[in-house]
PDB file of C-alpha atoms in Angstrom:
ATOM      1  CA  MET A   1       0.294  44.932  35.905  1.00 40.00           C
ATOM      2  CA  PRO A   2      -2.319  43.244  34.198  1.00 40.00           C
ATOM      3  CA  PRO A   3      -1.610  41.881  30.624  1.00 43.00           C
ATOM      4  CA  PHE A   4      -1.758  44.185  27.916  1.00 46.00           C
ATOM      5  CA  THR A   5      -4.523  42.649  25.970  1.00 49.00           C
ATOM      6  CA  ARG A   6      -6.557  43.762  22.978  1.00 45.00           C
ATOM      7  CA  ARG A   7      -9.248  44.968  25.378  1.00 39.00           C
ATOM      8  CA  ARG A   8      -6.809  47.153  27.032  1.00 45.00           C
ATOM      9  CA  PHE A   9      -5.540  48.513  23.557  1.00 45.00           C
ATOM     10  CA  VAL A  10      -9.032  49.346  22.700  1.00 47.00           C
ATOM     11  CA  ALA A  11      -9.791  51.059  26.040  1.00 42.00           C
ATOM     12  CA  ARG A  12      -6.756  53.243  25.877  1.00 48.00           C
ATOM     13  CA  ALA A  13      -7.398  54.163  22.243  1.00 47.00           C
ATOM     14  CA  ALA A  14     -10.984  55.289  23.150  1.00 44.00           C
ATOM     15  CA  GLN A  15      -9.644  57.281  25.905  1.00 42.00           C
ATOM     16  CA  ALA A  16      -7.049  58.928  23.595  1.00 45.00           C
ATOM     17  CA  ALA A  17      -9.903  59.652  20.868  1.00 46.00           C
ATOM     18  CA  VAL A  18     -12.078  61.395  23.523  1.00 37.00           C
ATOM     19  CA  ALA A  19      -8.974  63.354  24.670  1.00 41.00           C
ATOM     20  CA  ILE A  20      -8.128  64.529  21.221  1.00 41.00           C
ATOM     21  CA  ALA A  21     -11.751  65.561  20.617  1.00 40.00           C
ATOM     22  CA  THR A  22     -12.086  67.537  23.676  1.00 33.00           C
ATOM     23  CA  THR A  23      -8.706  69.063  24.406  1.00 34.00           C
ATOM     24  CA  SER A  24      -6.756  68.811  21.072  1.00 37.00           C
ATOM     25  CA  ARG A  25      -4.090  66.605  22.746  1.00 42.00           C
ATOM     26  CA  PHE A  26      -4.049  63.456  24.843  1.00 43.00           C
ATOM     27  CA  ALA A  27      -5.373  63.691  28.325  1.00 43.00           C
ATOM     28  CA  PRO A  28      -2.668  64.154  30.856  1.00 41.00           C
ATOM     29  CA  ARG A  29      -3.679  61.112  33.021  1.00 40.00           C
ATOM     30  CA  LEU A  30      -4.348  58.177  30.707  1.00 41.00           C
ATOM     31  CA  ILE A  31      -2.338  55.695  32.693  1.00 46.00           C
ATOM     32  CA  ALA A  32      -4.550  52.977  33.711  1.00 43.00           C
ATOM     33  CA  GLU A  33      -6.147  53.496  37.224  1.00 44.00           C
ATOM     34  CA  PRO A  34      -4.454  51.304  39.554  1.00 41.00           C
ATOM     35  CA  THR A  35      -6.325  48.645  41.835  1.00 40.00           C
ATOM     36  CA  SER A  36      -5.409  48.075  45.569  1.00 41.00           C
ATOM     37  CA  ASP A  37      -3.861  44.765  44.764  1.00 51.00           C
ATOM     38  CA  GLN A  38      -1.491  46.066  41.906  1.00 72.00           C
ATOM     39  CA  GLU A  39       2.212  45.875  42.825  1.00 82.00           C
ATOM     40  CA  PRO A  40       4.906  47.373  40.549  1.00 92.00           C
ATOM     41  CA  GLN A  41       6.953  44.424  38.915  1.00 96.00           C
ATOM     42  CA  PHE A  42      10.671  44.565  38.782  1.00 98.00           C
ATOM     43  CA  ALA A  43      12.526  42.721  35.843  1.00 98.00           C
ATOM     44  CA  GLY A  44      16.291  42.347  35.410  1.00 98.00           C
ATOM     45  CA  PHE A  45      17.849  43.453  31.950  1.00 98.00           C
ATOM     46  CA  THR A  46      19.870  40.537  30.986  1.00 98.00           C
ATOM     47  CA  LYS A  47      22.582  42.631  28.996  1.00 97.00           C
ATOM     48  CA  SER A  48      25.143  42.209  31.913  1.00 97.00           C
ATOM     49  CA  PHE A  49      24.416  38.543  32.260  1.00 98.00           C
ATOM     50  CA  ARG A  50      24.766  37.385  28.697  1.00 96.00           C
ATOM     51  CA  SER A  51      27.414  34.860  29.595  1.00 97.00           C
ATOM     52  CA  TRP A  52      24.888  32.796  31.540  1.00 98.00           C
ATOM     53  CA  PRO A  53      22.331  30.691  29.787  1.00 98.00           C
ATOM     54  CA  ILE A  54      18.571  31.660  30.184  1.00 98.00           C
ATOM     55  CA  PRO A  55      17.870  28.950  32.859  1.00 98.00           C
ATOM     56  CA  GLU A  56      20.692  30.190  34.905  1.00 98.00           C
ATOM     57  CA  VAL A  57      19.672  33.755  34.603  1.00 98.00           C
ATOM     58  CA  CYS A  58      16.107  32.798  35.639  1.00 98.00           C
ATOM     59  CA  ALA A  59      17.295  30.916  38.695  1.00 98.00           C
ATOM     60  CA  ARG A  60      19.745  33.772  39.933  1.00 98.00           C
ATOM     61  CA  PHE A  61      17.077  36.491  39.176  1.00 98.00           C
ATOM     62  CA  LYS A  62      14.456  34.566  41.141  1.00 98.00           C
ATOM     63  CA  ALA A  63      16.892  34.191  43.969  1.00 98.00           C
ATOM     64  CA  ILE A  64      17.510  37.919  44.478  1.00 98.00           C
ATOM     65  CA  GLY A  65      13.814  38.874  44.437  1.00 98.00           C
ATOM     66  CA  LEU A  66      13.255  39.824  40.837  1.00 98.00           C
ATOM     67  CA  ASP A  67       9.782  39.351  39.126  1.00 98.00           C
ATOM     68  CA  GLY A  68      10.834  38.905  35.612  1.00 98.00           C
ATOM     69  CA  LEU A  69      13.143  39.149  32.592  1.00 98.00           C
ATOM     70  CA  ASP A  70      13.969  42.157  30.429  1.00 98.00           C
ATOM     71  CA  LEU A  71      15.406  39.935  27.689  1.00 98.00           C
ATOM     72  CA  THR A  72      17.781  41.023  24.900  1.00 98.00           C
ATOM     73  CA  VAL A  73      16.509  39.808  21.557  1.00 98.00           C
ATOM     74  CA  ARG A  74      18.784  41.642  19.271  1.00 98.00           C
ATOM     75  CA  PRO A  75      22.108  41.229  17.555  1.00 97.00           C
ATOM     76  CA  GLY A  76      24.497  39.820  20.280  1.00 96.00           C
ATOM     77  CA  GLY A  77      21.670  39.288  22.744  1.00 97.00           C
ATOM     78  CA  HIS A  78      20.512  36.195  24.526  1.00 98.00           C
ATOM     79  CA  ILE A  79      18.263  35.268  21.524  1.00 98.00           C
ATOM     80  CA  GLU A  80      19.240  36.579  17.864  1.00 98.00           C
ATOM     81  CA  PRO A  81      16.184  38.142  16.299  1.00 97.00           C
ATOM     82  CA  GLN A  82      16.078  35.504  13.502  1.00 97.00           C
ATOM     83  CA  ASP A  83      15.750  32.839  16.192  1.00 98.00           C
ATOM     84  CA  ALA A  84      12.977  34.615  18.197  1.00 98.00           C
ATOM     85  CA  ALA A  85      10.167  32.460  16.774  1.00 97.00           C
ATOM     86  CA  ARG A  86      11.892  29.089  17.691  1.00 97.00           C
ATOM     87  CA  LYS A  87      13.540  30.238  21.097  1.00 98.00           C
ATOM     88  CA  LEU A  88      11.042  32.689  22.643  1.00 98.00           C
ATOM     89  CA  PRO A  89       8.388  30.296  23.677  1.00 97.00           C
ATOM     90  CA  GLY A  90      10.959  28.110  25.350  1.00 97.00           C
ATOM     91  CA  ALA A  91      12.462  31.187  27.238  1.00 98.00           C
ATOM     92  CA  ALA A  92       8.956  32.046  28.429  1.00 98.00           C
ATOM     93  CA  THR A  93       8.466  28.571  29.814  1.00 98.00           C
ATOM     94  CA  VAL A  94      11.692  28.562  31.581  1.00 98.00           C
ATOM     95  CA  ALA A  95      10.991  31.782  33.156  1.00 98.00           C
ATOM     96  CA  ARG A  96       7.419  30.434  34.384  1.00 98.00           C
ATOM     97  CA  ASP A  97       9.107  27.440  35.522  1.00 98.00           C
ATOM     98  CA  HIS A  98      11.366  29.710  37.780  1.00 98.00           C
ATOM     99  CA  GLY A  99       8.313  31.667  39.071  1.00 98.00           C
ATOM    100  CA  LEU A 100       9.208  34.686  36.828  1.00 98.00           C
ATOM    101  CA  GLN A 101       7.670  36.306  33.849  1.00 97.00           C
ATOM    102  CA  LEU A 102       9.129  37.235  30.430  1.00 98.00           C
ATOM    103  CA  SER A 103       8.268  40.834  31.163  1.00 97.00           C
ATOM    104  CA  MET A 104       9.506  42.583  28.113  1.00 98.00           C
ATOM    105  CA  LEU A 105      12.010  42.194  25.197  1.00 98.00           C
ATOM    106  CA  THR A 106      14.705  44.598  24.348  1.00 98.00           C
ATOM    107  CA  THR A 107      15.160  44.612  20.516  1.00 98.00           C
ATOM    108  CA  ALA A 108      16.758  46.552  17.803  1.00 98.00           C
ATOM    109  CA  ILE A 109      13.655  47.335  15.683  1.00 98.00           C
ATOM    110  CA  VAL A 110      13.609  50.679  13.984  1.00 98.00           C
ATOM    111  CA  THR A 111      11.704  49.893  10.786  1.00 98.00           C
ATOM    112  CA  ALA A 112       8.267  48.089  10.127  1.00 98.00           C
ATOM    113  CA  ASP A 113       9.973  45.586   7.950  1.00 97.00           C
ATOM    114  CA  ARG A 114       9.414  41.691   7.663  1.00 97.00           C
ATOM    115  CA  SER A 115      12.003  40.814  10.340  1.00 97.00           C
ATOM    116  CA  ALA A 116      10.223  43.339  12.839  1.00 98.00           C
ATOM    117  CA  GLU A 117       6.749  41.793  12.287  1.00 98.00           C
ATOM    118  CA  GLU A 118       8.250  38.252  12.639  1.00 97.00           C
ATOM    119  CA  LEU A 119       9.869  39.414  15.941  1.00 98.00           C
ATOM    120  CA  LEU A 120       6.514  41.014  17.291  1.00 98.00           C
ATOM    121  CA  ALA A 121       4.457  38.086  16.299  1.00 98.00           C
ATOM    122  CA  ALA A 122       6.997  35.765  18.130  1.00 98.00           C
ATOM    123  CA  ALA A 123       6.655  38.011  21.076  1.00 98.00           C
ATOM    124  CA  ALA A 124       3.018  37.679  21.065  1.00 98.00           C
ATOM    125  CA  VAL A 125       3.083  34.088  20.721  1.00 97.00           C
ATOM    126  CA  ALA A 126       5.391  33.986  23.907  1.00 97.00           C
ATOM    127  CA  GLY A 127       3.046  36.042  25.866  1.00 97.00           C
ATOM    128  CA  VAL A 128       5.194  39.223  25.887  1.00 97.00           C
ATOM    129  CA  ASN A 129       3.093  42.433  25.768  1.00 96.00           C
ATOM    130  CA  ARG A 130       5.685  45.003  25.360  1.00 97.00           C
ATOM    131  CA  VAL A 131       9.109  45.674  23.459  1.00 98.00           C
ATOM    132  CA  LYS A 132      11.573  48.239  23.599  1.00 98.00           C
ATOM    133  CA  LEU A 133      12.625  49.444  20.105  1.00 98.00           C
ATOM    134  CA  GLY A 134      16.087  50.137  18.709  1.00 98.00           C
ATOM    135  CA  TYR A 135      17.587  53.578  18.355  1.00 97.00           C
ATOM    136  CA  TYR A 136      17.376  56.377  15.797  1.00 97.00           C
ATOM    137  CA  ARG A 137      20.593  58.345  15.645  1.00 96.00           C
ATOM    138  CA  TYR A 138      20.947  61.931  15.283  1.00 96.00           C
ATOM    139  CA  GLN A 139      22.937  63.013  12.307  1.00 93.00           C
ATOM    140  CA  ASN A 140      24.149  66.002  10.451  1.00 93.00           C
ATOM    141  CA  PHE A 141      23.585  69.148  12.350  1.00 95.00           C
ATOM    142  CA  GLY A 142      20.906  71.319  10.747  1.00 95.00           C
ATOM    143  CA  THR A 143      18.506  68.453   9.768  1.00 95.00           C
ATOM    144  CA  LEU A 144      17.035  67.372  13.056  1.00 95.00           C
ATOM    145  CA  ALA A 145      13.365  68.649  11.866  1.00 94.00           C
ATOM    146  CA  ALA A 146      13.554  66.377   8.757  1.00 96.00           C
ATOM    147  CA  GLN A 147      14.932  63.526  10.763  1.00 95.00           C
ATOM    148  CA  PHE A 148      12.055  63.982  13.432  1.00 94.00           C
ATOM    149  CA  ASP A 149       9.532  63.799  10.508  1.00 94.00           C
ATOM    150  CA  GLU A 150      11.307  60.528   9.457  1.00 96.00           C
ATOM    151  CA  VAL A 151      11.472  58.975  12.883  1.00 97.00           C
ATOM    152  CA  ARG A 152       7.607  59.701  13.284  1.00 95.00           C
ATOM    153  CA  ARG A 153       6.761  58.059  10.108  1.00 96.00           C
ATOM    154  CA  GLN A 154       8.788  54.847  11.188  1.00 97.00           C
ATOM    155  CA  LEU A 155       6.989  54.856  14.450  1.00 97.00           C
ATOM    156  CA  ALA A 156       3.514  55.010  12.839  1.00 96.00           C
ATOM    157  CA  ASP A 157       4.445  52.072  10.790  1.00 97.00           C
ATOM    158  CA  ILE A 158       5.813  50.160  13.586  1.00 98.00           C
ATOM    159  CA  ALA A 159       2.685  50.951  15.580  1.00 97.00           C
ATOM    160  CA  LYS A 160       0.544  49.310  13.036  1.00 97.00           C
ATOM    161  CA  LEU A 161       2.376  46.092  13.506  1.00 97.00           C
ATOM    162  CA  GLY A 162       2.187  46.391  17.176  1.00 97.00           C
ATOM    163  CA  VAL A 163      -1.748  46.620  17.043  1.00 97.00           C
ATOM    164  CA  LYS A 164      -1.828  43.985  14.738  1.00 97.00           C
ATOM    165  CA  HIS A 165      -0.056  41.380  16.943  1.00 97.00           C
ATOM    166  CA  ASP A 166      -1.153  42.893  20.419  1.00 97.00           C
ATOM    167  CA  VAL A 167       2.266  44.045  21.439  1.00 98.00           C
ATOM    168  CA  LEU A 168       3.123  47.460  22.472  1.00 98.00           C
ATOM    169  CA  PRO A 169       6.310  48.860  20.914  1.00 98.00           C
ATOM    170  CA  CYS A 170       8.078  51.395  23.385  1.00 98.00           C
ATOM    171  CA  VAL A 171      10.398  54.044  22.549  1.00 98.00           C
ATOM    172  CA  HIS A 172      13.374  54.529  25.042  1.00 98.00           C
ATOM    173  CA  ILE A 173      14.653  57.827  25.897  1.00 98.00           C
ATOM    174  CA  HIS A 174      18.492  57.791  25.821  1.00 97.00           C
ATOM    175  CA  SER A 175      20.672  60.621  26.191  1.00 96.00           C
ATOM    176  CA  GLY A 176      23.406  61.558  23.559  1.00 96.00           C
ATOM    177  CA  ASP A 177      23.150  61.622  19.863  1.00 96.00           C
ATOM    178  CA  ASN A 178      19.672  59.533  19.932  1.00 96.00           C
ATOM    179  CA  ILE A 179      16.160  60.534  18.999  1.00 97.00           C
ATOM    180  CA  PRO A 180      14.698  60.967  21.368  1.00 97.00           C
ATOM    181  CA  SER A 181      17.454  62.112  23.970  1.00 97.00           C
ATOM    182  CA  SER A 182      14.842  63.599  26.561  1.00 96.00           C
ATOM    183  CA  GLY A 183      11.371  63.620  27.803  1.00 97.00           C
ATOM    184  CA  ALA A 184      10.432  66.781  25.944  1.00 95.00           C
ATOM    185  CA  ILE A 185      11.726  65.286  22.555  1.00 95.00           C
ATOM    186  CA  ALA A 186       9.993  62.088  23.393  1.00 97.00           C
ATOM    187  CA  TYR A 187       6.773  63.963  23.711  1.00 97.00           C
ATOM    188  CA  MET A 188       7.308  65.691  20.406  1.00 95.00           C
ATOM    189  CA  LEU A 189       7.531  62.368  18.582  1.00 95.00           C
ATOM    190  CA  LEU A 190       4.694  60.795  20.373  1.00 96.00           C
ATOM    191  CA  LYS A 191       2.131  63.475  20.742  1.00 95.00           C
ATOM    192  CA  ASP A 192       0.157  62.765  17.604  1.00 93.00           C
ATOM    193  CA  ILE A 193       0.231  58.963  18.068  1.00 94.00           C
ATOM    194  CA  SER A 194      -2.305  57.097  20.398  1.00 96.00           C
ATOM    195  CA  PRO A 195      -0.880  55.761  23.772  1.00 97.00           C
ATOM    196  CA  ALA A 196      -2.608  52.550  22.778  1.00 96.00           C
ATOM    197  CA  GLU A 197      -0.134  52.172  19.844  1.00 97.00           C
ATOM    198  CA  ILE A 198       3.081  53.338  21.129  1.00 97.00           C
ATOM    199  CA  GLY A 199       4.556  53.545  24.517  1.00 98.00           C
ATOM    200  CA  ALA A 200       7.115  55.690  26.195  1.00 98.00           C
ATOM    201  CA  TYR A 201       9.887  53.991  27.957  1.00 98.00           C
ATOM    202  CA  VAL A 202      11.056  56.608  30.572  1.00 98.00           C
ATOM    203  CA  ASP A 203      14.681  56.531  31.959  1.00 98.00           C
ATOM    204  CA  PRO A 204      15.629  58.470  35.238  1.00 98.00           C
ATOM    205  CA  MET A 205      19.243  58.494  34.289  1.00 97.00           C
ATOM    206  CA  HIS A 206      19.148  59.615  30.690  1.00 97.00           C
ATOM    207  CA  MET A 207      16.320  62.166  31.346  1.00 98.00           C
ATOM    208  CA  THR A 208      18.491  63.790  34.112  1.00 97.00           C
ATOM    209  CA  VAL A 209      21.674  63.611  31.949  1.00 96.00           C
ATOM    210  CA  GLU A 210      19.718  65.670  29.226  1.00 95.00           C
ATOM    211  CA  GLY A 211      17.265  67.496  31.392  1.00 93.00           C
ATOM    212  CA  GLY A 212      19.253  68.868  34.257  1.00 91.00           C
ATOM    213  CA  ASN A 213      17.497  69.840  37.367  1.00 91.00           C
ATOM    214  CA  ASP A 214      13.852  69.644  36.344  1.00 95.00           C
ATOM    215  CA  GLY A 215      13.799  67.904  32.771  1.00 93.00           C
ATOM    216  CA  CYS A 216      12.920  64.402  34.358  1.00 95.00           C
ATOM    217  CA  ARG A 217       9.877  65.785  36.224  1.00 96.00           C
ATOM    218  CA  GLN A 218       8.643  67.882  33.367  1.00 97.00           C
ATOM    219  CA  GLY A 219       9.221  64.910  31.021  1.00 97.00           C
ATOM    220  CA  LEU A 220       7.294  62.607  32.971  1.00 98.00           C
ATOM    221  CA  ASP A 221       4.387  65.165  33.081  1.00 97.00           C
ATOM    222  CA  LEU A 222       4.367  65.515  29.286  1.00 97.00           C
ATOM    223  CA  LEU A 223       4.522  61.724  28.632  1.00 98.00           C
ATOM    224  CA  ALA A 224       2.053  60.508  31.195  1.00 97.00           C
ATOM    225  CA  PRO A 225      -0.412  58.991  28.796  1.00 97.00           C
ATOM    226  CA  TRP A 226       2.181  57.052  27.005  1.00 98.00           C
ATOM    227  CA  ILE A 227       4.300  55.648  29.934  1.00 98.00           C
ATOM    228  CA  ALA A 228       4.343  51.885  29.702  1.00 98.00           C
ATOM    229  CA  ILE A 229       7.943  51.068  30.949  1.00 98.00           C
ATOM    230  CA  SER A 230      10.587  52.576  33.215  1.00 98.00           C
ATOM    231  CA  SER A 231      14.175  51.665  33.595  1.00 98.00           C
ATOM    232  CA  LEU A 232      16.003  52.104  36.951  1.00 98.00           C
ATOM    233  CA  LYS A 233      19.570  53.257  36.664  1.00 97.00           C
ATOM    234  CA  ASN A 234      21.710  56.174  37.769  1.00 98.00           C
ATOM    235  CA  CYS A 235      25.085  57.780  37.172  1.00 98.00           C
ATOM    236  CA  ARG A 236      27.437  60.624  38.165  1.00 97.00           C
ATOM    237  CA  TRP A 237      29.541  63.065  36.464  1.00 97.00           C
ATOM    238  CA  VAL A 238      33.289  62.604  36.403  1.00 97.00           C
ATOM    239  CA  ALA A 239      36.083  64.667  34.966  1.00 97.00           C
ATOM    240  CA  ALA A 240      37.612  63.673  31.640  1.00 96.00           C
ATOM    241  CA  ASP A 241      40.372  65.122  29.603  1.00 96.00           C
ATOM    242  CA  ARG A 242      40.480  68.663  28.725  1.00 97.00           C
ATOM    243  CA  ASP A 243      39.814  69.495  25.045  1.00 97.00           C
ATOM    244  CA  GLU A 244      42.230  71.221  22.437  1.00 97.00           C
ATOM    245  CA  HIS A 245      40.981  74.596  23.688  1.00 98.00           C
ATOM    246  CA  GLY A 246      41.682  73.794  27.505  1.00 98.00           C
ATOM    247  CA  GLN A 247      38.019  73.256  28.322  1.00 98.00           C
ATOM    248  CA  GLN A 248      37.421  70.832  31.061  1.00 98.00           C
ATOM    249  CA  ARG A 249      35.209  68.130  29.836  1.00 97.00           C
ATOM    250  CA  TYR A 250      32.995  65.478  31.824  1.00 96.00           C
ATOM    251  CA  LYS A 251      31.384  62.168  31.089  1.00 95.00           C
ATOM    252  CA  PHE A 252      28.798  60.331  33.115  1.00 94.00           C
ATOM    253  CA  GLN A 253      29.648  57.227  34.935  1.00 97.00           C
ATOM    254  CA  LYS A 254      26.947  54.663  35.666  1.00 98.00           C
ATOM    255  CA  CYS A 255      26.758  54.010  39.445  1.00 98.00           C
ATOM    256  CA  PRO A 256      24.299  52.197  42.037  1.00 98.00           C
ATOM    257  CA  LEU A 257      20.772  53.690  42.174  1.00 98.00           C
ATOM    258  CA  ALA A 258      21.367  55.348  45.439  1.00 98.00           C
ATOM    259  CA  ASP A 259      24.371  57.289  44.578  1.00 98.00           C
ATOM    260  CA  GLY A 260      23.837  59.063  41.405  1.00 97.00           C
ATOM    261  CA  ILE A 261      22.614  62.427  40.255  1.00 97.00           C
ATOM    262  CA  ALA A 262      19.180  61.280  39.172  1.00 97.00           C
ATOM    263  CA  PRO A 263      16.756  61.909  42.169  1.00 96.00           C
ATOM    264  CA  LEU A 264      15.170  58.648  42.397  1.00 97.00           C
ATOM    265  CA  PRO A 265      12.797  59.155  45.339  1.00 97.00           C
ATOM    266  CA  GLN A 266      11.374  62.229  43.372  1.00 97.00           C
ATOM    267  CA  TYR A 267      11.207  60.218  40.141  1.00 98.00           C
ATOM    268  CA  LEU A 268       9.280  57.370  41.684  1.00 97.00           C
ATOM    269  CA  ALA A 269       7.025  59.684  43.568  1.00 97.00           C
ATOM    270  CA  ARG A 270       6.032  61.398  40.412  1.00 97.00           C
ATOM    271  CA  LEU A 271       5.321  58.234  38.545  1.00 97.00           C
ATOM    272  CA  HIS A 272       3.362  57.028  41.617  1.00 96.00           C
ATOM    273  CA  GLU A 273       1.380  60.249  41.571  1.00 95.00           C
ATOM    274  CA  LEU A 274       0.545  59.590  37.843  1.00 96.00           C
ATOM    275  CA  GLY A 275      -0.960  56.108  38.771  1.00 94.00           C
ATOM    276  CA  TYR A 276       2.006  54.149  37.408  1.00 96.00           C
ATOM    277  CA  ARG A 277       2.071  50.598  38.960  1.00 93.00           C
ATOM    278  CA  GLY A 278       3.873  49.071  35.953  1.00 92.00           C
ATOM    279  CA  LEU A 279       7.189  47.503  34.948  1.00 97.00           C
ATOM    280  CA  TYR A 280      10.361  48.646  36.222  1.00 98.00           C
ATOM    281  CA  THR A 281      13.635  47.092  34.651  1.00 98.00           C
ATOM    282  CA  LEU A 282      16.853  47.352  36.507  1.00 98.00           C
ATOM    283  CA  HIS A 283      19.563  47.969  33.911  1.00 97.00           C
ATOM    284  CA  SER A 284      22.511  47.109  36.128  1.00 97.00           C
ATOM    285  CA  GLU A 285      25.130  48.012  33.434  1.00 97.00           C
ATOM    286  CA  TYR A 286      28.047  47.617  35.678  1.00 98.00           C
ATOM    287  CA  SER A 287      30.157  45.273  33.540  1.00 95.00           C
ATOM    288  CA  ASP A 288      31.825  47.742  31.126  1.00 93.00           C
ATOM    289  CA  ALA A 289      34.183  50.781  31.236  1.00 93.00           C
ATOM    290  CA  GLY A 290      31.303  53.108  31.556  1.00 95.00           C
ATOM    291  CA  SER A 291      30.482  51.872  35.159  1.00 97.00           C
ATOM    292  CA  TRP A 292      32.042  53.380  38.382  1.00 97.00           C
ATOM    293  CA  ARG A 293      33.413  49.884  38.855  1.00 97.00           C
ATOM    294  CA  VAL A 294      33.710  47.054  36.362  1.00 97.00           C
ATOM    295  CA  LEU A 295      31.975  44.149  37.899  1.00 98.00           C
ATOM    296  CA  ASN A 296      31.861  40.477  37.025  1.00 98.00           C
ATOM    297  CA  PRO A 297      28.480  38.893  36.557  1.00 97.00           C
ATOM    298  CA  ASP A 298      28.371  37.566  40.094  1.00 98.00           C
ATOM    299  CA  GLU A 299      29.201  41.091  41.500  1.00 98.00           C
ATOM    300  CA  CYS A 300      26.764  42.728  39.109  1.00 98.00           C
ATOM    301  CA  LEU A 301      23.939  40.417  40.432  1.00 98.00           C
ATOM    302  CA  GLU A 302      24.787  41.230  43.896  1.00 98.00           C
ATOM    303  CA  GLN A 303      24.538  45.018  43.074  1.00 98.00           C
ATOM    304  CA  THR A 304      21.407  44.396  41.312  1.00 98.00           C
ATOM    305  CA  ARG A 305      20.019  42.996  44.547  1.00 98.00           C
ATOM    306  CA  ILE A 306      21.280  45.976  46.491  1.00 98.00           C
ATOM    307  CA  ASP A 307      19.546  48.244  43.872  1.00 98.00           C
ATOM    308  CA  LEU A 308      16.329  46.220  43.909  1.00 98.00           C
ATOM    309  CA  GLN A 309      16.145  46.609  47.745  1.00 98.00           C
ATOM    310  CA  TYR A 310      16.661  50.283  47.525  1.00 98.00           C
ATOM    311  CA  ALA A 311      14.032  50.750  44.746  1.00 98.00           C
ATOM    312  CA  ARG A 312      11.373  48.670  46.815  1.00 97.00           C
ATOM    313  CA  LYS A 313      12.218  50.768  49.822  1.00 97.00           C
ATOM    314  CA  VAL A 314      11.647  54.002  48.133  1.00 97.00           C
ATOM    315  CA  LEU A 315       8.432  52.814  46.524  1.00 96.00           C
ATOM    316  CA  ARG A 316       7.053  51.778  49.701  1.00 94.00           C
ATOM    317  CA  ALA A 317       7.841  55.236  51.221  1.00 95.00           C
ATOM    318  CA  VAL A 318       6.288  57.273  48.430  1.00 93.00           C
ATOM    319  CA  ALA A 319       3.195  54.812  48.445  1.00 90.00           C
ATOM    320  CA  ALA A 320       2.612  55.363  52.018  1.00 88.00           C
ATOM    321  CA  PRO A 321      -0.395  57.425  53.055  1.00 82.00           C
ATOM    322  CA  SER A 322       0.589  60.946  54.215  1.00 71.00           C
TER     323      SER A 322
END
């Protein structure tokens, strides 16, 4: 995908303005028109490989065929936020030296404070054009509408910083007690913000967990103008303990892409239909108790290689002329 430059910001903003004027909402197909030579890019999320230094992560990611890094720049990440200005340019250089891109950053930004601006400025200097924001937690049943208003305000302020530094902040859809937890809720948050200023980070696993049979497809439909990043991950439901009333409970367990409840072929087909040829980040969260198996970094990398091959095979199939 071409760099998300100021010119592309302006172009998308202009499209959004026209859509608002003519339809009272953003047009349903504002994703940039793909060209014949555009190929989706695949990054590896570095969370499961935090025991490896960045040069080793780059060498190993390149060896399995990834195109870039989804680098954690948050507390406990590969780079601490306060070190971003000093360390990000070096990380970008190391990635380029290995034939990779520093594709995106995963951050903990939730407010437009001084540290957020410094991190966005550092991302711009390092040539990174999009970042994942942190999470807003849903608290206190009965107050969700008020919390929505506060999150919208926070996002509007962050959007201004993103435009200032030519970096697109992206809101990740994450199931559970998060805002947003689903595609429909993400749309409610973003519908009055230009796609040039805030992006949607769609996630097939979390959108299926919260959306059931068709929530994922409907979420993509609603969010089309804003889609800027997609994760690739999957899960399955497994029985947990019964509660104090005897009710059977279930939890989701992360698993390989081909083995879970999220219908990856249909998900990728809908993104392709929308014209998305952008960034996919393989989360590979197989190193903790939430995984179907707890893998060490070497095993996790091998499963990432398998997942990458599967994703590429499915994308080739959905992109083939019918």
